[in-house]
Each structure stands twice: as structure tokens, then as C-alpha cells.
Amino acid sequence: QVQFEESGGGVVQPGGSLRLSCAAFGSISGIGVGWFRQAPGKQRELVAQILRNGVYYYTQSVRGRFAISRDNAKNTVYLQMNSLKPEDTAVYYCNRPEEFYPWGQGTQVTVSS
């Protein structure tokens, strides 16, 4: 089992950038990891994932603005978010997409002027 701890959220103006970090307590070298987000009143959605071989996928709404990366030596996955929009406001979580481990606390991202 792996536990995740998300960090790096904050308040940013539209067009700004943030870099989220997902620290895993346990090895992630053999699994894919995804970044999810949940906005108020909405279901949690997968926005980006990186497979264990480094292949990555993005949901359409963030493609070209977000970039996911991983450092297996540090058991950490990152999400670089650029050109942020108000609709990116949500709590962001990381987890294994295929079969969830326990969810962490998430990190709040607020995009507002």
C-alpha cells in the first residue's frame, strides 16, 4: 500500500502558474500515478496521469497547459500547471488510477482575480 501527500497549492491569478507535488510513502516505481481534482459540487476527475514507463495522458481541458512528471528516486510526482483558469479551481489529489489507495488530504488550488 502507498500513501500520498499533496502540496503546492495556493491562490493564483488567472494566467498564473503553480507546481504541485505528490510525495508517496512507498515505492511508486511500479505503478502509474494520476492527478485528480474535485471542484465544489462536482465529481472528482482525473486530469493527468503518468504510467510507470513515463507515458502520460491529459484530459482535454488541461492539455497544453499542465505537465506531469515523476521522480521515482524521490517517490514523487509533480504537476506543473500554467495558464491557470478560474475553472481549474479545485482540490487536487494524487492516486493510482487503476485501483485507488487511500486518498490524501489534497491541496487546494484557487484561481481568482
PDB file of C-alpha atoms in Angstrom:
ATOM      1  CA  GLN A   1       0.000   0.000   0.000  1.00  0.00           C
ATOM      2  CA  VAL A   2       1.121   3.546  -0.761  1.00  0.00           C
ATOM      3  CA  GLN A   3       0.152   6.746   0.989  1.00  0.00           C
ATOM      4  CA  PHE A   4       0.190  10.075  -0.815  1.00  0.00           C
ATOM      5  CA  GLU A   5       0.709  13.603   0.444  1.00  0.00           C
ATOM      6  CA  GLU A   6      -0.090  16.509  -1.862  1.00  0.00           C
ATOM      7  CA  SER A   7       1.353  20.012  -1.566  1.00  0.00           C
ATOM      8  CA  GLY A   8       1.998  23.165  -3.538  1.00  0.00           C
ATOM      9  CA  GLY A   9      -1.482  24.581  -3.902  1.00  0.00           C
ATOM     10  CA  GLY A  10      -2.406  28.184  -3.311  1.00  0.00           C
ATOM     11  CA  VAL A  11      -4.195  31.229  -4.637  1.00  0.00           C
ATOM     12  CA  VAL A  12      -3.118  32.485  -8.036  1.00  0.00           C
ATOM     13  CA  GLN A  13      -4.458  34.951 -10.566  1.00  0.00           C
ATOM     14  CA  PRO A  14      -5.741  33.780 -13.943  1.00  0.00           C
ATOM     15  CA  GLY A  15      -2.820  33.129 -16.243  1.00  0.00           C
ATOM     16  CA  GLY A  16      -0.559  32.243 -13.356  1.00  0.00           C
ATOM     17  CA  SER A  17       1.321  29.045 -12.588  1.00  0.00           C
ATOM     18  CA  LEU A  18       1.657  26.566  -9.760  1.00  0.00           C
ATOM     19  CA  ARG A  19       3.655  23.392  -9.287  1.00  0.00           C
ATOM     20  CA  LEU A  20       2.047  20.654  -7.253  1.00  0.00           C
ATOM     21  CA  SER A  21       3.981  17.851  -5.606  1.00  0.00           C
ATOM     22  CA  CYS A  22       2.766  14.394  -4.685  1.00  0.00           C
ATOM     23  CA  ALA A  23       5.015  12.682  -2.178  1.00  0.00           C
ATOM     24  CA  ALA A  24       4.452   8.946  -1.919  1.00  0.00           C
ATOM     25  CA  PHE A  25       5.214   6.947   1.195  1.00  0.00           C
ATOM     26  CA  GLY A  26       6.061   3.718  -0.523  1.00  0.00           C
ATOM     27  CA  SER A  27       7.596   2.957  -3.872  1.00  0.00           C
ATOM     28  CA  ILE A  28       5.840   4.245  -6.973  1.00  0.00           C
ATOM     29  CA  SER A  29       8.313   2.879  -9.497  1.00  0.00           C
ATOM     30  CA  GLY A  30       5.999   0.048 -10.498  1.00  0.00           C
ATOM     31  CA  ILE A  31       2.735   1.940 -10.784  1.00  0.00           C
ATOM     32  CA  GLY A  32       1.109   4.680 -12.750  1.00  0.00           C
ATOM     33  CA  VAL A  33       0.107   7.792 -10.818  1.00  0.00           C
ATOM     34  CA  GLY A  34      -2.559  10.308 -11.649  1.00  0.00           C
ATOM     35  CA  TRP A  35      -3.538  13.783 -10.558  1.00  0.00           C
ATOM     36  CA  PHE A  36      -7.215  14.211  -9.837  1.00  0.00           C
ATOM     37  CA  ARG A  37      -9.241  17.256  -8.901  1.00  0.00           C
ATOM     38  CA  GLN A  38     -12.594  17.898  -7.309  1.00  0.00           C
ATOM     39  CA  ALA A  39     -14.361  21.219  -7.569  1.00  0.00           C
ATOM     40  CA  PRO A  40     -17.226  22.144  -5.224  1.00  0.00           C
ATOM     41  CA  GLY A  41     -20.379  20.286  -6.185  1.00  0.00           C
ATOM     42  CA  LYS A  42     -18.623  18.235  -8.840  1.00  0.00           C
ATOM     43  CA  GLN A  43     -17.285  14.719  -9.090  1.00  0.00           C
ATOM     44  CA  ARG A  44     -13.618  14.005  -8.763  1.00  0.00           C
ATOM     45  CA  GLU A  45     -11.976  13.833 -12.181  1.00  0.00           C
ATOM     46  CA  LEU A  46      -8.677  12.549 -13.473  1.00  0.00           C
ATOM     47  CA  VAL A  47      -6.764  15.370 -15.155  1.00  0.00           C
ATOM     48  CA  ALA A  48      -3.371  13.813 -15.836  1.00  0.00           C
ATOM     49  CA  GLN A  49      -1.620  10.516 -15.385  1.00  0.00           C
ATOM     50  CA  ILE A  50       1.849   9.181 -15.927  1.00  0.00           C
ATOM     51  CA  LEU A  51       2.427   5.489 -16.427  1.00  0.00           C
ATOM     52  CA  ARG A  52       5.334   3.589 -14.963  1.00  0.00           C
ATOM     53  CA  ASN A  53       7.108   3.713 -18.331  1.00  0.00           C
ATOM     54  CA  GLY A  54       6.810   7.509 -18.453  1.00  0.00           C
ATOM     55  CA  VAL A  55       3.946   7.701 -20.941  1.00  0.00           C
ATOM     56  CA  TYR A  56       1.461  10.373 -19.943  1.00  0.00           C
ATOM     57  CA  TYR A  57      -2.110  11.382 -20.673  1.00  0.00           C
ATOM     58  CA  TYR A  58      -4.096  14.553 -20.078  1.00  0.00           C
ATOM     59  CA  THR A  59      -7.758  15.359 -20.083  1.00  0.00           C
ATOM     60  CA  GLN A  60      -8.683  17.716 -22.884  1.00  0.00           C
ATOM     61  CA  SER A  61      -9.339  20.734 -20.680  1.00  0.00           C
ATOM     62  CA  VAL A  62      -5.742  20.873 -19.395  1.00  0.00           C
ATOM     63  CA  ARG A  63      -3.839  19.669 -22.441  1.00  0.00           C
ATOM     64  CA  GLY A  64      -1.091  22.095 -23.411  1.00  0.00           C
ATOM     65  CA  ARG A  65      -1.244  23.866 -20.031  1.00  0.00           C
ATOM     66  CA  PHE A  66      -0.405  21.157 -17.487  1.00  0.00           C
ATOM     67  CA  ALA A  67       2.614  18.864 -17.429  1.00  0.00           C
ATOM     68  CA  ILE A  68       3.002  15.783 -15.269  1.00  0.00           C
ATOM     69  CA  SER A  69       6.353  14.294 -14.374  1.00  0.00           C
ATOM     70  CA  ARG A  70       7.765  11.790 -11.936  1.00  0.00           C
ATOM     71  CA  ASP A  71      10.954  11.194  -9.998  1.00  0.00           C
ATOM     72  CA  ASN A  72      10.967   7.560  -8.936  1.00  0.00           C
ATOM     73  CA  ALA A  73      14.109   8.017  -6.858  1.00  0.00           C
ATOM     74  CA  LYS A  74      12.221  10.548  -4.727  1.00  0.00           C
ATOM     75  CA  ASN A  75       8.877   8.712  -4.962  1.00  0.00           C
ATOM     76  CA  THR A  76       7.367  11.996  -6.089  1.00  0.00           C
ATOM     77  CA  VAL A  77       5.072  13.035  -8.903  1.00  0.00           C
ATOM     78  CA  TYR A  78       4.715  16.653  -9.992  1.00  0.00           C
ATOM     79  CA  LEU A  79       2.079  18.636 -11.814  1.00  0.00           C
ATOM     80  CA  GLN A  80       3.218  21.864 -13.410  1.00  0.00           C
ATOM     81  CA  MET A  81       0.163  23.999 -14.085  1.00  0.00           C
ATOM     82  CA  ASN A  82       0.478  27.005 -16.387  1.00  0.00           C
ATOM     83  CA  SER A  83      -2.033  29.454 -17.838  1.00  0.00           C
ATOM     84  CA  LEU A  84      -4.381  28.715 -14.990  1.00  0.00           C
ATOM     85  CA  LYS A  85      -8.068  29.497 -15.373  1.00  0.00           C
ATOM     86  CA  PRO A  86     -10.795  30.047 -12.785  1.00  0.00           C
ATOM     87  CA  GLU A  87     -12.302  26.702 -13.794  1.00  0.00           C
ATOM     88  CA  ASP A  88      -9.111  24.990 -12.591  1.00  0.00           C
ATOM     89  CA  THR A  89     -10.122  25.880  -9.035  1.00  0.00           C
ATOM     90  CA  ALA A  90     -10.430  22.635  -7.084  1.00  0.00           C
ATOM     91  CA  VAL A  91      -8.812  20.413  -4.522  1.00  0.00           C
ATOM     92  CA  TYR A  92      -6.112  18.383  -6.244  1.00  0.00           C
ATOM     93  CA  TYR A  93      -5.241  14.834  -5.248  1.00  0.00           C
ATOM     94  CA  CYS A  94      -2.893  12.164  -6.495  1.00  0.00           C
ATOM     95  CA  ASN A  95      -3.514   8.437  -6.571  1.00  0.00           C
ATOM     96  CA  ARG A  96      -3.138   5.311  -8.632  1.00  0.00           C
ATOM     97  CA  PRO A  97      -5.826   5.479 -11.309  1.00  0.00           C
ATOM     98  CA  GLU A  98      -6.354   1.738 -11.829  1.00  0.00           C
ATOM     99  CA  GLU A  99      -7.051   0.889  -8.208  1.00  0.00           C
ATOM    100  CA  PHE A 100      -7.131   3.577  -5.580  1.00  0.00           C
ATOM    101  CA  TYR A 101      -5.021   3.645  -2.493  1.00  0.00           C
ATOM    102  CA  PRO A 102      -6.390   5.670   0.455  1.00  0.00           C
ATOM    103  CA  TRP A 103      -6.836   9.294  -0.536  1.00  0.00           C
ATOM    104  CA  GLY A 104      -4.659  12.011   0.909  1.00  0.00           C
ATOM    105  CA  GLN A 105      -5.860  15.390   2.119  1.00  0.00           C
ATOM    106  CA  GLY A 106      -5.320  17.047  -1.233  1.00  0.00           C
ATOM    107  CA  THR A 107      -4.095  20.556  -1.894  1.00  0.00           C
ATOM    108  CA  GLN A 108      -6.384  23.490  -2.660  1.00  0.00           C
ATOM    109  CA  VAL A 109      -5.849  25.446  -5.862  1.00  0.00           C
ATOM    110  CA  THR A 110      -7.793  28.684  -6.231  1.00  0.00           C
ATOM    111  CA  VAL A 111      -7.594  30.722  -9.412  1.00  0.00           C
ATOM    112  CA  SER A 112      -9.138  34.102  -8.899  1.00  0.00           C
ATOM    113  CA  SER A 113      -8.504  37.732  -9.658  1.00  0.00           C
TER     114      SER A 113
END
